[in-house]
Amino acid sequence: MLINNYKNIHKCRDSGSSPLFVACQGGHTEVVKMLINNKADVNECNDKDISPLFIASQNGHKEEVRMLIKNRADINKCKDTGESPLYIACQNGHNEVVQLLIDNKADINKYNNRETSALFIACQNGYTEVVQMLINNKADINKCIDTGESPLYIASQKGHIEVVQLLINNKAAIKKCRDIGQSPLFIACHQGHIKVIQMLIRNKADFVYRFWRITIVRCLSEWTYRSSSDINSE
């Protein structure tokens, strides 16, 4: 009855969230279908500029994403801090949603207000399959955030060995440093990620590099000493 009378289909909460928005958020497929069939605005955003497509992508609701795209949802509509539906799907590792958005021409290289790309956030969180999808679709493999960290840098820092290997295999700039001068090898040494260190060295990372007068060798030696001390104290 409420739908038939069209009285509440666009009525929003104080936060600006429409009935379609909350249905997409909860993954209520039949409700979403009913609202769309009754002319709900698929691009109506809440007070933070979050669209129904964004919230469905964030929560991994593939069918809701499919319906919204089919009904002309803006696939690249970003929230107020600049993240797109593709970005948030990559951040949360929703592989099927990522592929669906890519298949429907989502902007692979769109980045947020900190210049963080979908590829960067997928590398940061260690989602290898998502990283592969993005690379396959021409993501900028060396796009850095506003402080200069590259996808390879963040993957090295977090110790995501499979992601590091994938980036190297696809010609990521192995010697590219962030704004304050740290290289992927330096940060991997600082964090003690041995397998990442070995991989970077095998691929000709700069082993003589200095950061604030600290050499890679010294950094690695100090980490080895700390690790040995921790083991001996147990």
mmCIF file of C-alpha atoms in Angstrom:
data_model
loop_
_atom_site.group_PDB
_atom_site.id
_atom_site.type_symbol
_atom_site.label_atom_id
_atom_site.label_comp_id
_atom_site.label_asym_id
_atom_site.label_seq_id
_atom_site.Cartn_x
_atom_site.Cartn_y
_atom_site.Cartn_z
ATOM 1 C CA MET A 1 0.000 0.000 0.000
ATOM 2 C CA LEU A 2 2.793 2.431 0.876
ATOM 3 C CA ILE A 3 4.521 1.778 -2.459
ATOM 4 C CA ASN A 4 1.278 2.046 -4.401
ATOM 5 C CA ASN A 5 0.594 5.467 -2.906
ATOM 6 C CA TYR A 6 4.150 6.713 -3.687
ATOM 7 C CA LYS A 7 4.167 8.662 -0.416
ATOM 8 C CA ASN A 8 7.275 7.325 1.233
ATOM 9 C CA ILE A 9 9.457 5.964 -1.556
ATOM 10 C CA HIS A 10 11.820 8.953 -1.409
ATOM 11 C CA LYS A 11 11.419 9.808 2.290
ATOM 12 C CA CYS A 12 14.809 9.912 4.004
ATOM 13 C CA ARG A 13 16.127 9.495 7.539
ATOM 14 C CA ASP A 14 17.867 12.390 9.304
ATOM 15 C CA SER A 15 21.140 11.115 7.804
ATOM 16 C CA GLY A 16 19.673 11.461 4.326
ATOM 17 C CA SER A 17 19.439 7.706 3.728
ATOM 18 C CA SER A 18 16.538 6.779 1.456
ATOM 19 C CA PRO A 19 14.524 3.531 1.621
ATOM 20 C CA LEU A 20 16.476 2.286 -1.411
ATOM 21 C CA PHE A 21 19.760 3.107 0.321
ATOM 22 C CA VAL A 22 18.965 1.113 3.464
ATOM 23 C CA ALA A 23 17.609 -1.796 1.403
ATOM 24 C CA CYS A 24 20.860 -1.899 -0.580
ATOM 25 C CA GLN A 25 22.847 -1.628 2.638
ATOM 26 C CA GLY A 26 21.081 -4.663 4.085
ATOM 27 C CA GLY A 27 21.158 -6.733 0.907
ATOM 28 C CA HIS A 28 17.385 -7.018 0.684
ATOM 29 C CA THR A 29 17.188 -7.989 -2.970
ATOM 30 C CA GLU A 30 13.412 -8.199 -3.386
ATOM 31 C CA VAL A 31 12.875 -4.886 -1.616
ATOM 32 C CA VAL A 32 15.483 -3.227 -3.826
ATOM 33 C CA LYS A 33 13.792 -4.650 -6.910
ATOM 34 C CA MET A 34 10.386 -3.393 -5.768
ATOM 35 C CA LEU A 35 11.661 0.098 -5.015
ATOM 36 C CA ILE A 36 13.460 0.393 -8.351
ATOM 37 C CA ASN A 37 10.392 -0.857 -10.214
ATOM 38 C CA ASN A 38 8.442 1.918 -8.515
ATOM 39 C CA LYS A 39 10.807 4.670 -9.661
ATOM 40 C CA ALA A 40 13.073 5.051 -6.639
ATOM 41 C CA ASP A 41 16.018 7.330 -7.451
ATOM 42 C CA VAL A 42 19.024 5.007 -7.831
ATOM 43 C CA ASN A 43 21.452 7.929 -7.450
ATOM 44 C CA GLU A 44 19.997 9.533 -4.325
ATOM 45 C CA CYS A 45 22.840 9.928 -1.816
ATOM 46 C CA ASN A 46 22.871 10.438 1.926
ATOM 47 C CA ASP A 47 24.426 13.370 3.781
ATOM 48 C CA LYS A 48 27.948 12.032 3.153
ATOM 49 C CA ASP A 49 27.348 11.695 -0.585
ATOM 50 C CA ILE A 50 27.187 7.904 -0.255
ATOM 51 C CA SER A 51 25.061 6.385 -3.015
ATOM 52 C CA PRO A 52 23.035 3.144 -2.958
ATOM 53 C CA LEU A 53 25.609 1.642 -5.341
ATOM 54 C CA PHE A 54 28.455 2.591 -3.002
ATOM 55 C CA ILE A 55 26.838 1.008 0.052
ATOM 56 C CA ALA A 56 25.906 -2.154 -1.870
ATOM 57 C CA SER A 57 29.486 -2.402 -3.154
ATOM 58 C CA GLN A 58 30.888 -1.826 0.327
ATOM 59 C CA ASN A 59 28.876 -4.708 1.736
ATOM 60 C CA GLY A 60 29.489 -7.074 -1.175
ATOM 61 C CA HIS A 61 25.861 -7.308 -2.287
ATOM 62 C CA LYS A 62 26.394 -8.424 -5.870
ATOM 63 C CA GLU A 63 22.741 -8.684 -6.954
ATOM 64 C CA GLU A 64 21.948 -5.222 -5.628
ATOM 65 C CA VAL A 65 24.976 -3.847 -7.470
ATOM 66 C CA ARG A 66 23.825 -5.563 -10.663
ATOM 67 C CA MET A 67 20.299 -4.124 -10.388
ATOM 68 C CA LEU A 68 21.531 -0.615 -9.688
ATOM 69 C CA ILE A 69 23.935 -0.657 -12.634
ATOM 70 C CA LYS A 70 21.218 -2.022 -14.915
ATOM 71 C CA ASN A 71 19.034 0.906 -13.880
ATOM 72 C CA ARG A 72 21.689 3.511 -14.654
ATOM 73 C CA ALA A 73 23.272 4.112 -11.288
ATOM 74 C CA ASP A 74 26.310 6.395 -11.558
ATOM 75 C CA ILE A 75 29.093 3.809 -11.377
ATOM 76 C CA ASN A 76 31.793 6.350 -10.504
ATOM 77 C CA LYS A 77 29.839 8.444 -7.971
ATOM 78 C CA CYS A 78 32.180 9.097 -5.044
ATOM 79 C CA LYS A 79 31.427 9.841 -1.408
ATOM 80 C CA ASP A 80 32.523 13.114 0.180
ATOM 81 C CA THR A 81 36.072 11.857 0.831
ATOM 82 C CA GLY A 82 36.507 10.713 -2.763
ATOM 83 C CA GLU A 83 36.129 6.929 -2.594
ATOM 84 C CA SER A 84 34.240 5.309 -5.498
ATOM 85 C CA PRO A 85 32.140 2.111 -5.448
ATOM 86 C CA LEU A 86 35.072 0.264 -7.037
ATOM 87 C CA TYR A 87 37.462 1.603 -4.402
ATOM 88 C CA ILE A 88 35.322 0.420 -1.498
ATOM 89 C CA ALA A 89 34.736 -3.005 -3.073
ATOM 90 C CA CYS A 90 38.503 -3.382 -3.495
ATOM 91 C CA GLN A 91 39.133 -2.229 0.062
ATOM 92 C CA ASN A 92 36.853 -4.944 1.401
ATOM 93 C CA GLY A 93 37.981 -7.693 -0.974
ATOM 94 C CA HIS A 94 34.629 -8.309 -2.649
ATOM 95 C CA ASN A 95 35.986 -10.043 -5.755
ATOM 96 C CA GLU A 96 32.700 -10.592 -7.598
ATOM 97 C CA VAL A 97 31.539 -7.029 -7.045
ATOM 98 C CA VAL A 98 34.924 -5.718 -8.194
ATOM 99 C CA GLN A 99 34.679 -7.740 -11.403
ATOM 100 C CA LEU A 100 31.099 -6.604 -12.004
ATOM 101 C CA LEU A 101 32.041 -2.949 -11.607
ATOM 102 C CA ILE A 102 35.055 -3.335 -13.890
ATOM 103 C CA ASP A 103 32.936 -5.106 -16.516
ATOM 104 C CA ASN A 104 30.606 -2.105 -16.477
ATOM 105 C CA LYS A 105 33.361 0.453 -17.100
ATOM 106 C CA ALA A 106 34.132 1.668 -13.588
ATOM 107 C CA ASP A 107 37.102 4.039 -13.598
ATOM 108 C CA ILE A 108 40.032 1.822 -12.554
ATOM 109 C CA ASN A 109 42.358 4.721 -11.767
ATOM 110 C CA LYS A 110 39.972 7.009 -9.907
ATOM 111 C CA TYR A 111 41.442 7.951 -6.528
ATOM 112 C CA ASN A 112 40.204 9.536 -3.316
ATOM 113 C CA ASN A 113 41.066 12.853 -1.685
ATOM 114 C CA ARG A 114 44.418 11.456 -0.513
ATOM 115 C CA GLU A 115 45.194 10.231 -4.030
ATOM 116 C CA THR A 116 44.725 6.635 -2.890
ATOM 117 C CA SER A 117 43.738 4.360 -5.778
ATOM 118 C CA ALA A 118 41.728 1.140 -5.768
ATOM 119 C CA LEU A 119 44.943 -0.750 -6.531
ATOM 120 C CA PHE A 120 46.758 0.821 -3.579
ATOM 121 C CA ILE A 121 44.040 -0.090 -1.090
ATOM 122 C CA ALA A 122 43.814 -3.659 -2.427
ATOM 123 C CA CYS A 123 47.600 -3.996 -2.051
ATOM 124 C CA GLN A 124 47.458 -2.570 1.457
ATOM 125 C CA ASN A 125 44.889 -5.153 2.514
ATOM 126 C CA GLY A 126 46.555 -8.068 0.734
ATOM 127 C CA TYR A 127 43.756 -8.977 -1.677
ATOM 128 C CA THR A 128 45.790 -10.744 -4.358
ATOM 129 C CA GLU A 129 42.865 -11.645 -6.647
ATOM 130 C CA VAL A 130 41.576 -8.077 -6.600
ATOM 131 C CA VAL A 131 45.069 -6.774 -7.360
ATOM 132 C CA GLN A 132 45.281 -9.162 -10.320
ATOM 133 C CA MET A 133 41.914 -7.981 -11.669
ATOM 134 C CA LEU A 134 42.947 -4.348 -11.466
ATOM 135 C CA ILE A 135 46.305 -4.954 -13.130
ATOM 136 C CA ASN A 136 44.606 -6.954 -15.883
ATOM 137 C CA ASN A 137 42.467 -3.894 -16.564
ATOM 138 C CA LYS A 138 45.331 -1.409 -16.785
ATOM 139 C CA ALA A 139 45.458 0.009 -13.268
ATOM 140 C CA ASP A 140 48.361 2.430 -12.810
ATOM 141 C CA ILE A 141 50.772 0.140 -10.961
ATOM 142 C CA ASN A 142 52.990 2.973 -9.711
ATOM 143 C CA LYS A 143 50.297 5.496 -8.679
ATOM 144 C CA CYS A 144 51.339 6.899 -5.300
ATOM 145 C CA ILE A 145 49.257 8.423 -2.527
ATOM 146 C CA ASP A 146 49.804 12.009 -1.396
ATOM 147 C CA THR A 147 52.782 11.089 0.812
ATOM 148 C CA GLY A 148 54.501 9.149 -1.948
ATOM 149 C CA GLU A 149 53.876 5.514 -1.023
ATOM 150 C CA SER A 150 53.414 3.270 -4.067
ATOM 151 C CA PRO A 151 51.371 0.041 -4.183
ATOM 152 C CA LEU A 152 54.634 -1.933 -3.977
ATOM 153 C CA TYR A 153 55.756 0.100 -0.976
ATOM 154 C CA ILE A 154 52.575 -0.564 1.004
ATOM 155 C CA ALA A 155 52.519 -4.269 0.102
ATOM 156 C CA SER A 156 56.158 -4.533 1.227
ATOM 157 C CA GLN A 157 55.388 -2.706 4.458
ATOM 158 C CA LYS A 158 52.491 -5.040 5.252
ATOM 159 C CA GLY A 159 54.400 -8.190 4.275
ATOM 160 C CA HIS A 160 51.931 -9.323 1.610
ATOM 161 C CA ILE A 161 54.364 -11.576 -0.249
ATOM 162 C CA GLU A 162 51.965 -12.729 -3.007
ATOM 163 C CA VAL A 163 50.955 -9.158 -3.778
ATOM 164 C CA VAL A 164 54.611 -8.073 -3.848
ATOM 165 C CA GLN A 165 55.421 -10.873 -6.294
ATOM 166 C CA LEU A 166 52.475 -9.943 -8.501
ATOM 167 C CA LEU A 167 53.468 -6.283 -8.606
ATOM 168 C CA ILE A 168 57.088 -7.102 -9.423
ATOM 169 C CA ASN A 169 55.995 -9.503 -12.165
ATOM 170 C CA ASN A 170 54.035 -6.631 -13.692
ATOM 171 C CA LYS A 171 56.955 -4.181 -13.720
ATOM 172 C CA ALA A 172 56.281 -2.158 -10.582
ATOM 173 C CA ALA A 173 59.060 0.362 -9.930
ATOM 174 C CA ILE A 174 61.097 -1.507 -7.335
ATOM 175 C CA LYS A 175 63.347 1.443 -6.430
ATOM 176 C CA LYS A 176 60.573 4.038 -6.196
ATOM 177 C CA CYS A 177 60.750 5.839 -2.835
ATOM 178 C CA ARG A 178 58.127 7.730 -0.846
ATOM 179 C CA ASP A 179 58.425 11.479 -0.222
ATOM 180 C CA ILE A 180 60.681 11.115 2.834
ATOM 181 C CA GLY A 181 62.982 8.760 0.946
ATOM 182 C CA GLN A 182 62.081 5.258 2.109
ATOM 183 C CA SER A 183 62.165 2.494 -0.522
ATOM 184 C CA PRO A 184 60.097 -0.727 -0.522
ATOM 185 C CA LEU A 185 63.228 -2.632 0.529
ATOM 186 C CA PHE A 186 63.912 -0.240 3.394
ATOM 187 C CA ILE A 187 60.393 -0.537 4.814
ATOM 188 C CA ALA A 188 60.406 -4.330 4.419
ATOM 189 C CA CYS A 189 63.692 -4.439 6.367
ATOM 190 C CA HIS A 190 62.276 -2.099 8.995
ATOM 191 C CA GLN A 191 59.265 -4.385 9.457
ATOM 192 C CA GLY A 192 61.316 -7.582 9.303
ATOM 193 C CA HIS A 193 59.491 -9.225 6.398
ATOM 194 C CA ILE A 194 62.230 -11.660 5.379
ATOM 195 C CA LYS A 195 60.485 -13.234 2.369
ATOM 196 C CA VAL A 196 59.636 -9.814 0.971
ATOM 197 C CA ILE A 197 63.232 -8.673 1.502
ATOM 198 C CA GLN A 198 64.574 -11.721 -0.336
ATOM 199 C CA MET A 199 62.203 -11.157 -3.235
ATOM 200 C CA LEU A 200 63.081 -7.476 -3.570
ATOM 201 C CA ILE A 201 66.817 -8.209 -3.474
ATOM 202 C CA ARG A 202 66.462 -10.943 -6.113
ATOM 203 C CA ASN A 203 64.819 -8.338 -8.315
ATOM 204 C CA LYS A 204 67.660 -5.822 -7.978
ATOM 205 C CA ALA A 205 66.388 -3.545 -5.224
ATOM 206 C CA ASP A 206 68.999 -0.999 -4.154
ATOM 207 C CA PHE A 207 70.846 -2.619 -1.246
ATOM 208 C CA VAL A 208 73.216 0.304 -0.674
ATOM 209 C CA TYR A 209 70.368 2.748 -0.125
ATOM 210 C CA ARG A 210 70.469 5.184 2.832
ATOM 211 C CA PHE A 211 67.564 6.803 4.680
ATOM 212 C CA TRP A 212 68.493 9.478 7.221
ATOM 213 C CA ARG A 213 72.022 7.955 7.296
ATOM 214 C CA ILE A 214 70.632 4.508 8.080
ATOM 215 C CA THR A 215 71.680 1.847 5.557
ATOM 216 C CA ILE A 216 69.574 -1.129 4.529
ATOM 217 C CA VAL A 217 72.239 -3.405 6.000
ATOM 218 C CA ARG A 218 72.132 -1.635 9.347
ATOM 219 C CA CYS A 219 68.340 -1.687 9.437
ATOM 220 C CA LEU A 220 68.259 -5.416 8.674
ATOM 221 C CA SER A 221 71.033 -6.137 11.186
ATOM 222 C CA GLU A 222 69.186 -4.281 13.937
ATOM 223 C CA TRP A 223 65.978 -6.161 13.183
ATOM 224 C CA THR A 224 67.853 -9.506 13.259
ATOM 225 C CA TYR A 225 69.390 -8.560 16.615
ATOM 226 C CA ARG A 226 66.006 -7.616 18.077
ATOM 227 C CA SER A 227 64.465 -10.861 16.824
ATOM 228 C CA SER A 228 67.284 -12.923 18.362
ATOM 229 C CA SER A 229 66.893 -11.075 21.659
ATOM 230 C CA ASP A 230 63.157 -11.759 21.680
ATOM 231 C CA ILE A 231 63.733 -15.480 21.071
ATOM 232 C CA ASN A 232 66.411 -15.709 23.789
ATOM 233 C CA SER A 233 64.185 -13.968 26.310
ATOM 234 C CA GLU A 234 61.371 -16.499 25.883
#
